Amino acid sequence: MVNFIMRPILLILMLLFSLALNGQNQKLIDSLKRKLASTSSSSKVELLNAIGWEYRTFYPDSAIYFAQLAYDWAESHKLAKGQAKSLNFIGVANNYKGDRVKAYDYYRKAIEKAIIQNDSNQLAYANNNIGQILLEQRVSQKSLDYFTKALEIFNATHDFSGIAYVKQSLAKLYLLQLDYKKSERAYLEAYAIRKQLGKPRDILAAIVQLGMLYQETNELEKSNRYFFKADSVGSMIQDNLNLSEIKLLLAQNYLQQGKWKEAEKIGFEGYSIFAKYTNLVLQPRALLLIGKIYVVKKQYAQAYEAFNKALQLAIATKSSLFQMQSYFQLSELSKLTGKKMEEISNLNHYLILKDTMESLELAREVERLQFALQIQAKEKENDLLRLNQEKADSLTRLQWLVNMLSIGVIISLAGIVIATAYTNRRRKQINQKLEFQNQQILDKQKEIDNQNTTLTKRNELLLELNNEKNSLMGIVAHDLKAPLNNIKGLVSLIEMDGELNAHQAEYLEKIKNSTKAGSDLITDLLDVNAVEEASGVTFSTFDLAKFLKERVDFFQVSALPKGIDLKLNCDEPAEVTTDLVCVGRIVDNLVSNAIKFSPVGSKVTISGKCNHRELEVIVYDEGPGFSEDDKLQLFQKFKKLSARPTAGESSNGLGLAIVKTLVDRLGGTIQLQSDLGSGSRFIVKLPLKNSTPVNKQPSPHPTKSVQA
């Protein structure tokens, strides 16, 4: 997937974890309400604010209600402090509601109130809150300015909890900027402070953030260590929801490290806890992880159920990201199980969602631009308010000066006129700039609509091209091969008729060769299509030594005219269980290639051996070998390499592509050992379902040799 879609995924996961960690604590809320009912002192403001803070995540309207009560109570009782905190909490709640502009307004009000009431702590938090809301909208430089102000205030007041809070904000900023070193340093500093303060939930958050950072930078062992620490802290405070999230993060690491048994164990532990909760937003990611574990275990039915359930939950919660991932996993699973139509359908859904998310990301960029414009307008409005305040102050001073000196009145009035003209001119310039930016937004929206239309047309064209390809293969099979066979038959009849002079015989031979080359090409094309369309493996048990001898005997006819010494080396006879047809095609293609490209009078050797786990076939020739450029294109279709057939045989560059496809299907490997001018050795290793030695009398010659 494109980077600018995948880049925000880590931040999304961190946000989801933060929501879980900061989840509503109903026991604490009930305790605070009981205290509230029995108090009438100034601590009432603190209790109301505390209740509002606990409601902020899942019930932001309730948070606003209680924080507003706290503000009004402090206002009516003329309290020296407390109102800035209420305004900060109202801003946080509006941010959770998604109304970032209103959140920004309340943070600005909190700054003004904190300055009036000399509340340094809340002044710092308000600056940090504005920085975070700007960071969410990717306004990085401005957010850094606010974080820096907040950190300066917290350092001056020695508020270590606040310092840790800003350090975590800075770490997220550096992560967004891909500066992993700075992000790591900031998270570690925040973690050290949290450990000193000793609050378990804050420590848990700091540890998990470090684990997720190392997960992002692919330092999985470090990530595992921090997740284990988090698991211990979560168990200590009995935070089951966060424990399940941590276990799933660990399982994700293990799966990436290839430790699927560990991933299975801890992944199912996490999911079993998670399944007890009704938070549907977090469940699709857990189900996707469980499905991947089932795929590794080859329990495809359970994997399909998990991926399909993840898809349904993603649709229910309108999560495009998890819908896209679910369709991709279903497509890969359909490919593994040979369900071609389901694979194509799921892949199309995935591609459509992928391109839709690209469009959504562009729309989000437009939204962020609109937010930046709104914030700019708010700042201009604040500037205008300050100007108006200054104007009012000037008028007050002016009134005093009128009583003192009439000349002062005239000068002051002149200054007001000039200031008003300047303000009007600035307002006009700002309005013109806003109109231009609005037009840019409209143009972007039009571009997004055009891209969606183009995407739909491309998907339709893809289906048409696929149908045309299938029709073309049918034409090749039935309408092209038949005429070539007719030509071959007619040439044979002419040869049987006899009485041909040397030139005629030469021409007929050329016709035969051309016809054979064309027929071979069609056959190879059909083979490639058949191999790619086929799915699944058919197991059968056969004697490896007998099978290889039959293939060598068959190719003696091709090797004899070129004087090639065709040899077979194999171990004691053994019965092996694998797909006989696929192995036959692999051996035939490698041996025919070796004969085709080997010089006259050279040697081609075929070796075979097996154990209880693996079958190994080696084809060695003394041909021209492969250059480094050849090796880069070795298994690509229609790639003709530097070597040429030594007896004028045809070569269309499909043989090795078929071999690679079949080896991959059987779950094996193919290796080439070759240098230019020194022959080549193809080593094929295939996993076996089982293999057992055949109980026969020992041969006096353990190595068989068949010569051309």
XYZ file of C-alpha atoms in Angstrom:
708
model
C 0.000 0.000 0.000
C 1.160 3.409 -0.580
C 3.189 5.029 2.188
C 0.936 8.045 2.791
C -1.937 5.665 3.630
C 0.103 3.312 5.805
C 2.034 6.072 7.619
C -0.823 7.030 10.017
C -1.553 3.376 11.021
C 0.834 3.407 14.012
C -0.690 6.696 15.255
C -4.176 5.171 14.863
C -3.156 2.127 16.937
C -1.627 4.399 19.592
C -4.887 6.390 19.698
C -6.921 3.174 20.087
C -4.669 2.080 22.953
C -4.957 5.516 24.569
C -8.750 5.250 24.408
C -8.575 1.859 26.119
C -6.107 3.068 28.750
C -8.099 6.213 29.491
C -11.386 4.368 29.533
C -14.131 5.445 31.844
C -13.597 4.306 35.465
C -17.181 3.971 36.723
C -16.155 3.026 40.280
C -14.111 6.209 40.586
C -16.970 8.299 39.136
C -19.428 6.862 41.684
C -16.979 7.576 44.505
C -16.517 11.182 43.357
C -20.286 11.712 43.101
C -20.771 10.454 46.676
C -18.129 12.912 47.885
C -19.786 15.699 45.852
C -23.137 15.120 47.531
C -21.613 15.578 50.999
C -19.474 18.688 50.406
C -20.235 22.363 50.105
C -16.718 23.746 50.310
C -14.368 25.044 47.625
C -13.301 21.424 46.950
C -16.594 21.126 45.049
C -14.919 22.648 41.995
C -12.171 20.024 42.085
C -14.734 17.206 42.433
C -16.847 18.482 39.525
C -13.745 18.830 37.346
C -12.573 15.333 38.312
C -15.963 13.810 37.348
C -15.883 15.667 34.022
C -12.345 14.382 33.349
C -13.390 10.747 33.888
C -16.319 11.123 31.440
C -14.227 12.744 28.654
C -13.506 9.610 26.554
C -16.821 7.807 26.177
C -19.342 10.461 27.324
C -17.858 13.834 26.280
C -21.227 15.622 26.641
C -21.332 14.590 30.316
C -17.744 15.792 30.688
C -18.730 19.205 29.289
C -21.735 19.354 31.625
C -19.757 18.718 34.835
C -16.806 20.917 33.815
C -19.245 23.770 33.027
C -20.849 23.299 36.475
C -17.379 23.581 38.021
C -16.650 26.755 36.033
C -19.965 28.382 36.985
C -19.544 27.461 40.671
C -16.036 28.961 40.746
C -17.321 32.068 38.928
C -20.215 32.596 41.326
C -17.985 32.089 44.411
C -15.182 34.306 43.073
C -12.546 31.593 43.453
C -8.942 32.537 42.610
C -8.271 29.359 40.595
C -10.019 26.366 39.017
C -11.749 27.939 36.033
C -8.819 27.468 33.623
C -8.860 23.726 34.390
C -12.618 23.596 33.644
C -12.079 25.330 30.303
C -9.240 22.919 29.475
C -11.495 19.929 30.267
C -14.331 21.318 28.125
C -11.832 21.695 25.277
C -10.652 18.082 25.703
C -14.256 16.810 25.650
C -15.031 18.775 22.461
C -11.916 17.298 20.871
C -13.181 13.776 21.662
C -16.478 14.786 20.040
C -14.538 15.717 16.899
C -15.263 19.481 17.109
C -11.622 20.605 16.996
C -12.393 24.256 16.270
C -14.547 24.529 19.407
C -11.858 22.641 21.356
C -9.292 25.183 20.140
C -11.565 28.047 21.276
C -11.811 26.639 24.809
C -8.048 26.037 25.002
C -7.514 29.704 24.044
C -10.014 30.740 26.732
C -8.133 28.527 29.227
C -4.884 30.326 28.336
C -6.510 33.745 28.884
C -8.089 32.679 32.188
C -4.842 31.037 33.387
C -2.923 34.266 32.686
C -5.517 36.311 34.602
C -5.546 33.894 37.574
C -1.761 33.262 37.423
C -2.416 29.499 37.044
C 0.903 28.328 35.500
C -0.029 24.648 35.615
C -3.188 25.067 33.522
C -1.439 27.554 31.231
C 1.088 24.839 30.384
C -1.610 22.187 29.865
C -3.590 24.500 27.585
C -0.511 25.112 25.427
C 0.157 21.358 25.259
C -3.497 20.700 24.357
C -3.366 23.178 21.464
C -0.118 21.546 20.313
C -1.797 18.126 20.324
C -4.820 19.292 18.352
C -2.504 20.886 15.769
C -0.432 17.680 15.655
C -3.553 15.641 14.908
C -4.084 17.881 11.890
C -0.382 17.573 10.816
C 0.383 21.254 11.550
C 3.788 20.165 12.865
C 5.727 23.414 13.246
C 2.997 25.266 15.125
C 2.418 22.253 17.393
C 6.159 22.226 18.231
C 5.929 25.913 19.258
C 3.088 25.160 21.708
C 4.823 22.044 23.105
C 7.971 24.114 23.689
C 5.986 26.766 25.603
C 4.320 24.085 27.747
C 7.654 22.393 28.522
C 9.234 25.706 29.561
C 6.399 26.377 32.019
C 6.431 22.850 33.495
C 10.229 23.017 33.921
C 9.912 26.375 35.659
C 7.247 25.058 38.076
C 9.005 21.656 38.516
C 5.802 19.819 37.540
C 7.313 16.439 36.605
C 3.997 14.869 35.655
C 3.430 17.722 33.197
C 6.987 17.369 31.863
C 6.361 13.665 31.141
C 3.072 14.579 29.464
C 4.787 17.040 27.087
C 7.642 14.586 26.426
C 5.080 12.053 25.182
C 3.507 14.714 22.970
C 6.927 15.574 21.510
C 7.633 11.867 20.940
C 4.451 11.603 18.828
C 5.499 14.686 16.840
C 8.960 13.235 16.145
C 7.358 9.912 15.176
C 5.136 11.685 12.664
C 8.292 13.340 11.259
C 9.986 9.874 11.065
C 12.707 11.020 13.473
C 12.790 7.748 15.421
C 15.869 8.601 17.496
C 14.311 11.768 18.922
C 11.005 9.968 19.427
C 12.741 7.149 21.334
C 14.662 9.612 23.515
C 11.492 11.545 24.393
C 9.533 8.370 25.234
C 12.398 7.047 27.401
C 12.581 10.358 29.286
C 8.817 10.272 29.858
C 9.049 6.655 31.042
C 11.832 7.486 33.528
C 9.721 10.287 35.016
C 6.619 8.084 35.188
C 8.585 5.413 37.089
C 9.753 8.008 39.629
C 6.198 9.290 40.149
C 4.987 5.688 40.640
C 1.478 5.865 39.131
C 0.842 2.395 37.584
C -1.556 3.488 34.833
C 0.820 6.253 33.677
C 3.744 3.792 33.787
C 1.726 1.289 31.752
C 0.996 3.906 29.072
C 4.683 4.908 28.847
C 5.852 1.274 28.521
C 3.330 0.400 25.808
C 4.186 3.526 23.801
C 7.847 2.448 23.804
C 6.872 -1.078 22.746
C 4.800 0.275 19.843
C 7.645 2.588 18.786
C 10.072 -0.344 18.577
C 7.404 -2.335 16.763
C 7.219 0.466 14.178
C 11.043 0.503 13.770
C 11.064 -3.332 13.486
C 13.191 -3.749 16.635
C 10.954 -6.627 17.658
C 13.036 -8.069 20.508
C 13.111 -4.641 22.218
C 9.406 -4.288 21.532
C 8.735 -7.696 23.116
C 10.667 -6.764 26.268
C 8.578 -3.636 26.822
C 5.308 -5.457 26.108
C 6.271 -8.100 28.716
C 6.874 -5.280 31.230
C 3.493 -3.790 30.319
C 1.865 -7.208 30.752
C 3.282 -7.419 34.286
C 2.055 -3.912 35.224
C -1.375 -4.563 33.681
C -1.698 -7.839 35.631
C -0.716 -6.054 38.838
C -3.458 -3.413 38.486
C -5.922 -5.967 36.998
C -6.508 -3.893 33.866
C -8.028 -6.660 31.720
C -8.885 -4.562 28.663
C -5.355 -3.237 28.337
C -3.913 -6.685 29.093
C -5.767 -8.110 26.094
C -4.466 -5.280 23.872
C -0.879 -5.872 25.064
C -1.135 -9.623 24.417
C -2.375 -8.963 20.872
C 0.550 -6.600 20.259
C 2.943 -9.311 21.470
C 1.247 -11.896 19.251
C 1.650 -9.542 16.280
C 5.407 -9.363 16.976
C 5.727 -13.136 17.291
C 3.857 -13.657 14.029
C 6.221 -11.244 12.263
C 9.199 -13.122 13.783
C 7.905 -16.472 12.525
C 7.195 -17.723 16.069
C 3.670 -18.825 15.239
C 3.253 -21.168 18.225
C 4.030 -18.342 20.662
C 1.807 -16.033 18.589
C -1.026 -18.568 18.758
C -0.789 -18.991 22.533
C -0.624 -15.342 23.555
C -2.879 -14.168 20.713
C -5.733 -16.421 21.825
C -5.169 -15.377 25.455
C -5.594 -11.740 24.444
C -8.589 -12.410 22.226
C -10.369 -14.484 24.895
C -10.246 -11.423 27.189
C -11.175 -9.030 24.395
C -14.200 -11.061 23.311
C -15.866 -10.390 26.683
C -16.086 -6.646 25.931
C -18.568 -4.981 23.601
C -16.114 -2.477 22.130
C -16.604 -3.347 18.434
C -14.091 -0.708 17.268
C -11.101 -2.682 18.597
C -12.254 -6.210 17.730
C -11.579 -6.352 13.921
C -7.825 -5.957 14.432
C -7.852 -8.803 16.973
C -9.813 -11.042 14.587
C -7.414 -10.283 11.719
C -4.491 -11.381 13.882
C -6.299 -14.593 14.918
C -7.076 -15.300 11.254
C -3.392 -14.953 10.308
C -2.480 -17.474 13.020
C -5.059 -19.915 11.610
C -3.535 -19.460 8.127
C -0.067 -20.334 9.438
C -1.597 -23.455 11.048
C -3.333 -24.207 7.699
C -6.707 -24.205 9.443
C -8.279 -22.381 6.523
C -11.934 -22.777 7.532
C -11.288 -21.118 10.909
C -9.167 -18.449 9.207
C -12.016 -17.689 6.778
C -14.465 -17.386 9.692
C -12.143 -14.983 11.575
C -11.436 -12.780 8.523
C -15.111 -12.707 7.547
C -16.176 -11.744 11.089
C -13.525 -8.996 11.100
C -14.957 -7.730 7.788
C -18.517 -7.654 9.128
C -17.457 -5.745 12.278
C -15.373 -3.334 10.192
C -18.422 -2.659 7.993
C -20.630 -2.212 11.080
C -18.176 0.275 12.626
C -17.480 1.954 9.242
C -13.737 1.276 9.507
C -12.387 1.500 5.942
C -8.874 0.529 7.085
C -9.984 -2.769 8.671
C -12.384 -3.462 5.785
C -9.479 -3.130 3.352
C -7.232 -5.417 5.446
C -10.051 -8.000 5.779
C -10.646 -8.138 2.006
C -6.889 -8.486 1.404
C -6.586 -11.411 3.828
C -9.702 -13.077 2.333
C -8.185 -12.685 -1.148
C -4.901 -14.285 -0.038
C -6.819 -17.098 1.692
C -8.902 -17.729 -1.468
C -5.667 -17.903 -3.440
C -4.260 -20.482 -1.006
C -7.425 -22.612 -1.183
C -7.719 -22.330 -4.978
C -10.985 -20.342 -5.029
C -10.170 -18.203 -8.050
C -13.454 -16.275 -8.333
C -13.506 -15.437 -4.611
C -9.870 -14.352 -4.869
C -10.657 -11.958 -7.747
C -13.789 -10.615 -6.019
C -12.037 -9.960 -2.699
C -9.014 -8.481 -4.476
C -11.269 -6.078 -6.390
C -12.931 -4.991 -3.135
C -9.470 -4.478 -1.624
C -8.242 -2.412 -4.577
C -11.385 -0.277 -4.591
C -11.053 0.411 -0.852
C -7.339 1.082 -1.273
C -7.974 3.738 -3.899
C -10.929 5.041 -1.873
C -8.639 5.475 1.130
C -6.199 7.353 -1.080
C -9.083 9.653 -1.970
C -10.102 9.868 1.687
C -6.551 10.796 2.619
C -6.724 13.608 0.074
C -10.048 14.627 1.602
C -8.447 14.590 5.042
C -5.700 16.816 3.696
C -8.433 19.198 2.543
C -10.056 18.955 5.988
C -6.718 19.682 7.661
C -6.248 22.655 5.354
C -9.718 23.915 6.257
C -8.883 23.479 9.943
C -5.639 25.417 9.490
C -7.603 28.175 7.746
C -10.154 28.217 10.556
C -7.404 28.422 13.173
C -5.760 31.185 11.172
C -9.092 32.991 11.063
C -9.465 32.495 14.822
C -6.016 33.934 15.409
C -6.867 36.881 13.209
C -10.096 37.273 15.130
C -8.153 37.239 18.395
C -5.781 39.817 16.963
C -8.785 41.912 15.977
C -10.233 41.582 19.469
C -6.953 42.711 20.926
C -6.942 45.626 18.526
C -10.477 46.495 19.588
C -9.449 46.255 23.217
C -6.520 48.494 22.535
C -8.907 50.794 20.693
C -11.210 50.904 23.722
C -8.259 51.652 25.982
C -7.199 54.377 23.612
C -10.685 55.880 23.720
C -10.590 55.872 27.522
C -7.277 57.620 27.550
C -8.576 59.921 24.837
C -11.519 60.974 27.003
C -9.156 61.818 29.805
C -6.922 63.753 27.423
C -9.962 65.724 26.072
C -10.474 67.095 29.535
C -6.817 68.011 29.632
C -6.041 69.280 26.177
C -8.193 69.754 23.052
C -5.201 69.432 20.774
C -4.628 65.946 22.174
C -8.174 65.010 21.110
C -7.509 65.991 17.500
C -4.244 64.032 17.377
C -5.867 60.959 18.947
C -8.807 61.083 16.491
C -6.376 61.245 13.604
C -4.568 58.187 14.978
C -7.877 56.289 15.266
C -8.773 57.074 11.637
C -5.389 55.812 10.454
C -5.641 52.662 12.583
C -9.185 51.983 11.306
C -8.105 52.383 7.674
C -5.168 50.045 8.217
C -7.415 47.490 9.931
C -9.948 47.606 7.066
C -7.185 47.147 4.515
C -5.793 44.170 6.426
C -9.282 42.664 6.725
C -9.779 42.993 2.971
C -6.439 41.273 2.288
C -7.350 38.441 4.652
C -10.753 37.974 2.979
C -9.121 37.810 -0.459
C -6.663 35.193 0.784
C -9.489 33.128 2.283
C -11.457 33.249 -0.994
C -8.398 32.008 -2.891
C -7.867 29.147 -0.438
C -11.563 28.181 -0.616
C -11.277 27.960 -4.405
C -8.256 25.681 -4.006
C -10.321 23.415 -1.750
C -13.119 23.236 -4.351
C -10.581 22.360 -7.066
C -9.171 19.570 -4.881
C -12.670 18.153 -4.336
C -13.300 18.148 -8.085
C -10.008 16.340 -8.638
C -11.029 13.677 -6.083
C -14.370 13.136 -7.886
C -12.558 12.720 -11.221
C -10.176 10.174 -9.684
C -13.108 8.124 -8.345
C -14.695 8.056 -11.819
C -11.392 6.982 -13.390
C -11.005 4.207 -10.807
C -14.441 2.767 -11.657
C -13.637 2.758 -15.372
C -10.276 1.053 -14.767
C -11.906 -1.735 -12.772
C -14.377 -2.354 -15.601
C -11.504 -2.391 -18.121
C -9.613 -4.907 -15.956
C -12.529 -7.350 -16.082
C -12.822 -6.932 -19.864
C -9.085 -7.575 -20.368
C -9.249 -10.712 -18.238
C -12.140 -12.054 -20.355
C -10.246 -11.203 -23.561
C -7.184 -13.107 -22.292
C -9.266 -16.221 -21.627
C -10.847 -15.961 -25.082
C -7.395 -15.582 -26.697
C -6.125 -18.737 -24.984
C -9.155 -20.603 -26.362
C -8.326 -19.366 -29.863
C -4.701 -20.466 -29.469
C -5.801 -23.909 -28.284
C -8.393 -24.618 -30.972
C -7.918 -22.256 -33.926
C -4.106 -21.970 -34.182
C -2.756 -25.354 -33.142
C -5.022 -27.312 -35.494
C -3.741 -25.605 -38.726
C -0.139 -26.211 -37.646
C -0.887 -29.895 -37.103
C -2.483 -30.003 -40.557
C 0.674 -28.495 -42.087
C 2.795 -31.071 -40.249
C 0.594 -33.890 -41.574
C 0.758 -32.609 -45.161
C 4.569 -32.382 -44.985
C 4.700 -35.993 -43.786
C 2.493 -37.068 -46.721
C 4.773 -35.254 -49.195
C 7.828 -36.956 -47.693
C 6.123 -40.343 -47.934
C 5.343 -39.678 -51.571
C 9.119 -39.487 -52.260
C 10.780 -38.319 -55.497
C 11.996 -35.057 -53.912
C 15.156 -33.308 -55.011
C 17.642 -31.913 -52.488
C 16.181 -28.388 -52.509
C 12.632 -29.640 -52.023
C 13.715 -31.884 -49.158
C 15.515 -28.924 -47.567
C 12.442 -26.708 -47.894
C 10.201 -29.382 -46.375
C 12.621 -29.762 -43.472
C 12.449 -25.982 -42.849
C 8.639 -26.126 -42.973
C 8.690 -28.982 -40.439
C 11.036 -27.087 -38.115
C 9.008 -23.874 -38.340
C 5.754 -25.758 -37.772
C 7.247 -27.615 -34.805
C 8.571 -24.364 -33.299
C 5.139 -22.746 -33.608
C 3.385 -25.801 -32.178
C 5.883 -25.961 -29.286
C 5.311 -22.289 -28.513
C 1.532 -22.800 -28.413
C 1.979 -25.861 -26.199
C 4.203 -23.907 -23.792
C 1.729 -21.029 -23.688
C -1.089 -23.426 -22.883
C 1.123 -25.103 -20.257
C 1.858 -21.763 -18.591
C -1.840 -20.870 -18.554
C -2.786 -24.331 -17.251
C -0.147 -24.150 -14.517
C -1.277 -20.677 -13.406
C -4.974 -21.553 -13.520
C -4.526 -24.885 -11.721
C -4.785 -25.020 -7.955
C -4.141 -27.570 -5.270
C -1.771 -30.531 -5.088
C -2.582 -34.187 -5.897
C -0.487 -36.545 -3.788
C 0.624 -39.957 -5.013
C 3.319 -42.409 -3.931
C 5.999 -43.588 -6.376
C 9.542 -45.003 -6.496
C 11.975 -42.091 -7.013
C 14.740 -44.197 -8.667
C 12.308 -45.851 -11.096
C 10.666 -42.526 -11.916
C 14.005 -40.803 -12.703
C 15.178 -43.760 -14.828
C 11.989 -43.532 -16.921
C 12.569 -39.814 -17.518
C 16.240 -40.397 -18.498
C 15.268 -43.215 -20.890
C 12.705 -40.912 -22.485
C 15.281 -38.167 -23.135
C 17.898 -40.530 -24.603
C 16.221 -39.949 -27.983
C 16.906 -36.200 -27.743
C 20.430 -36.604 -26.358
C 21.650 -39.255 -28.858
C 21.740 -37.055 -32.035
C 23.964 -34.527 -30.214
C 26.239 -37.190 -28.725
C 25.368 -36.074 -25.219
C 26.268 -38.472 -22.400
C 23.059 -38.572 -20.294
C 23.702 -40.001 -16.799
C 21.548 -40.791 -13.799
C 22.861 -40.878 -10.215
C 20.456 -41.832 -7.429
C 20.413 -43.360 -3.951
C 18.773 -46.613 -2.972
C 15.173 -46.888 -4.233
C 12.698 -45.115 -1.973
C 8.964 -44.489 -2.128
C 8.062 -40.808 -1.909
C 4.692 -39.082 -1.637
C 4.200 -35.831 -3.539
C 2.542 -34.578 -6.754
C 3.914 -36.885 -9.477
C 2.645 -34.737 -12.376
C 4.283 -31.552 -11.038
C 7.589 -33.294 -10.289
C 7.532 -34.832 -13.785
C 7.073 -31.437 -15.431
C 9.887 -29.950 -13.323
C 12.354 -32.713 -14.254
C 11.319 -32.734 -17.943
C 11.786 -28.975 -18.343
C 15.188 -28.945 -16.616
C 16.527 -31.988 -18.554
C 15.235 -30.785 -21.945
C 16.820 -27.349 -21.308
C 20.148 -29.006 -20.364
C 20.165 -31.077 -23.609
C 19.044 -28.122 -25.708
C 21.814 -25.776 -24.533
C 24.666 -28.314 -24.061
C 27.361 -28.628 -26.763
C 27.812 -31.789 -28.831
C 29.717 -34.513 -26.999
C 29.163 -33.068 -23.500
C 27.615 -34.667 -20.429
C 24.295 -34.078 -18.595
C 23.845 -35.605 -15.118
C 20.582 -36.089 -13.210
C 20.833 -36.900 -9.489
C 18.108 -37.728 -6.993
C 17.916 -38.448 -3.302
C 15.440 -38.076 -0.426
C 15.026 -38.382 3.317
C 11.912 -38.457 5.481
C 11.278 -34.739 4.998
C 12.643 -33.659 1.611
C 13.147 -34.727 -2.007
C 16.186 -33.337 -3.862
C 16.719 -33.438 -7.651
C 19.884 -32.000 -9.271
C 20.365 -31.455 -13.023
C 23.950 -30.628 -14.028
C 25.201 -29.785 -17.544
C 28.444 -28.617 -19.173
C 26.775 -25.888 -21.224
C 27.619 -22.188 -21.493
C 26.334 -21.334 -17.992
C 24.547 -18.136 -16.931
C 25.783 -14.565 -16.652
C 24.892 -12.280 -13.718
C 22.365 -10.467 -15.941
C 20.830 -13.842 -16.867
C 20.335 -14.706 -13.182
C 18.315 -11.527 -12.615
C 15.795 -12.598 -15.318
C 16.051 -16.370 -14.813
C 12.451 -17.293 -14.054
C 10.635 -14.541 -15.977
C 8.319 -15.391 -18.877
C 9.533 -14.878 -22.456
C 13.018 -13.827 -21.284
C 15.600 -15.224 -23.720
C 18.933 -15.352 -21.983
C 22.481 -15.101 -23.357
C 22.831 -18.849 -24.149
C 21.451 -20.237 -27.446
C 20.428 -23.806 -28.364
C 23.431 -25.675 -29.820
C 21.587 -27.560 -32.586
C 19.124 -24.970 -33.866
C 16.331 -25.981 -31.461
C 13.592 -23.453 -30.697
C 13.490 -21.608 -27.359
C 10.715 -19.274 -26.194
C 11.786 -18.567 -22.580
C 8.843 -20.289 -20.827
C 10.407 -23.513 -19.492
C 12.066 -22.106 -16.360
C 9.018 -19.935 -15.593
C 6.876 -23.120 -15.517
C 9.474 -24.832 -13.278
C 9.468 -21.937 -10.776
C 5.644 -21.869 -10.629
C 5.445 -25.617 -9.939
C 8.238 -25.550 -7.326
C 6.467 -22.708 -5.491
C 3.168 -24.607 -5.600
C 4.789 -27.614 -3.935
C 6.331 -25.346 -1.286
C 9.890 -26.069 -2.418
C 12.969 -24.143 -3.504
C 15.069 -24.033 -6.660
C 18.700 -22.917 -6.635
C 21.105 -22.228 -9.519
C 24.879 -22.678 -9.189
C 26.534 -21.397 -12.352
C 29.238 -19.161 -13.750
C 29.468 -17.996 -17.336
C 31.310 -20.628 -19.430
C 31.438 -23.328 -16.740
C 28.104 -25.157 -16.955
C 25.152 -24.946 -14.601
C 23.628 -26.917 -11.727
C 19.904 -26.620 -10.864
C 19.072 -27.910 -7.350
C 15.370 -28.513 -6.624
C 14.268 -29.308 -3.058
C 10.656 -30.308 -2.391
C 9.021 -31.098 0.982
C 7.509 -34.588 1.204
C 4.314 -35.723 2.823
C 6.254 -38.861 3.807
C 9.036 -41.048 2.385
C 10.086 -44.568 3.337
C 12.921 -46.782 2.025
C 11.846 -49.630 -0.265
C 12.768 -53.046 1.178
C 14.901 -54.461 -1.648
C 18.178 -56.312 -1.867
C 21.171 -53.943 -1.787
C 22.569 -53.216 -5.227
C 26.242 -53.991 -5.821
C 26.463 -50.556 -7.459
C 24.832 -47.913 -5.206
C 25.082 -45.260 -7.924
C 23.278 -45.904 -11.203
C 24.637 -44.536 -14.469
C 22.764 -44.370 -17.768
C 24.801 -43.202 -20.733
C 23.595 -41.858 -24.054
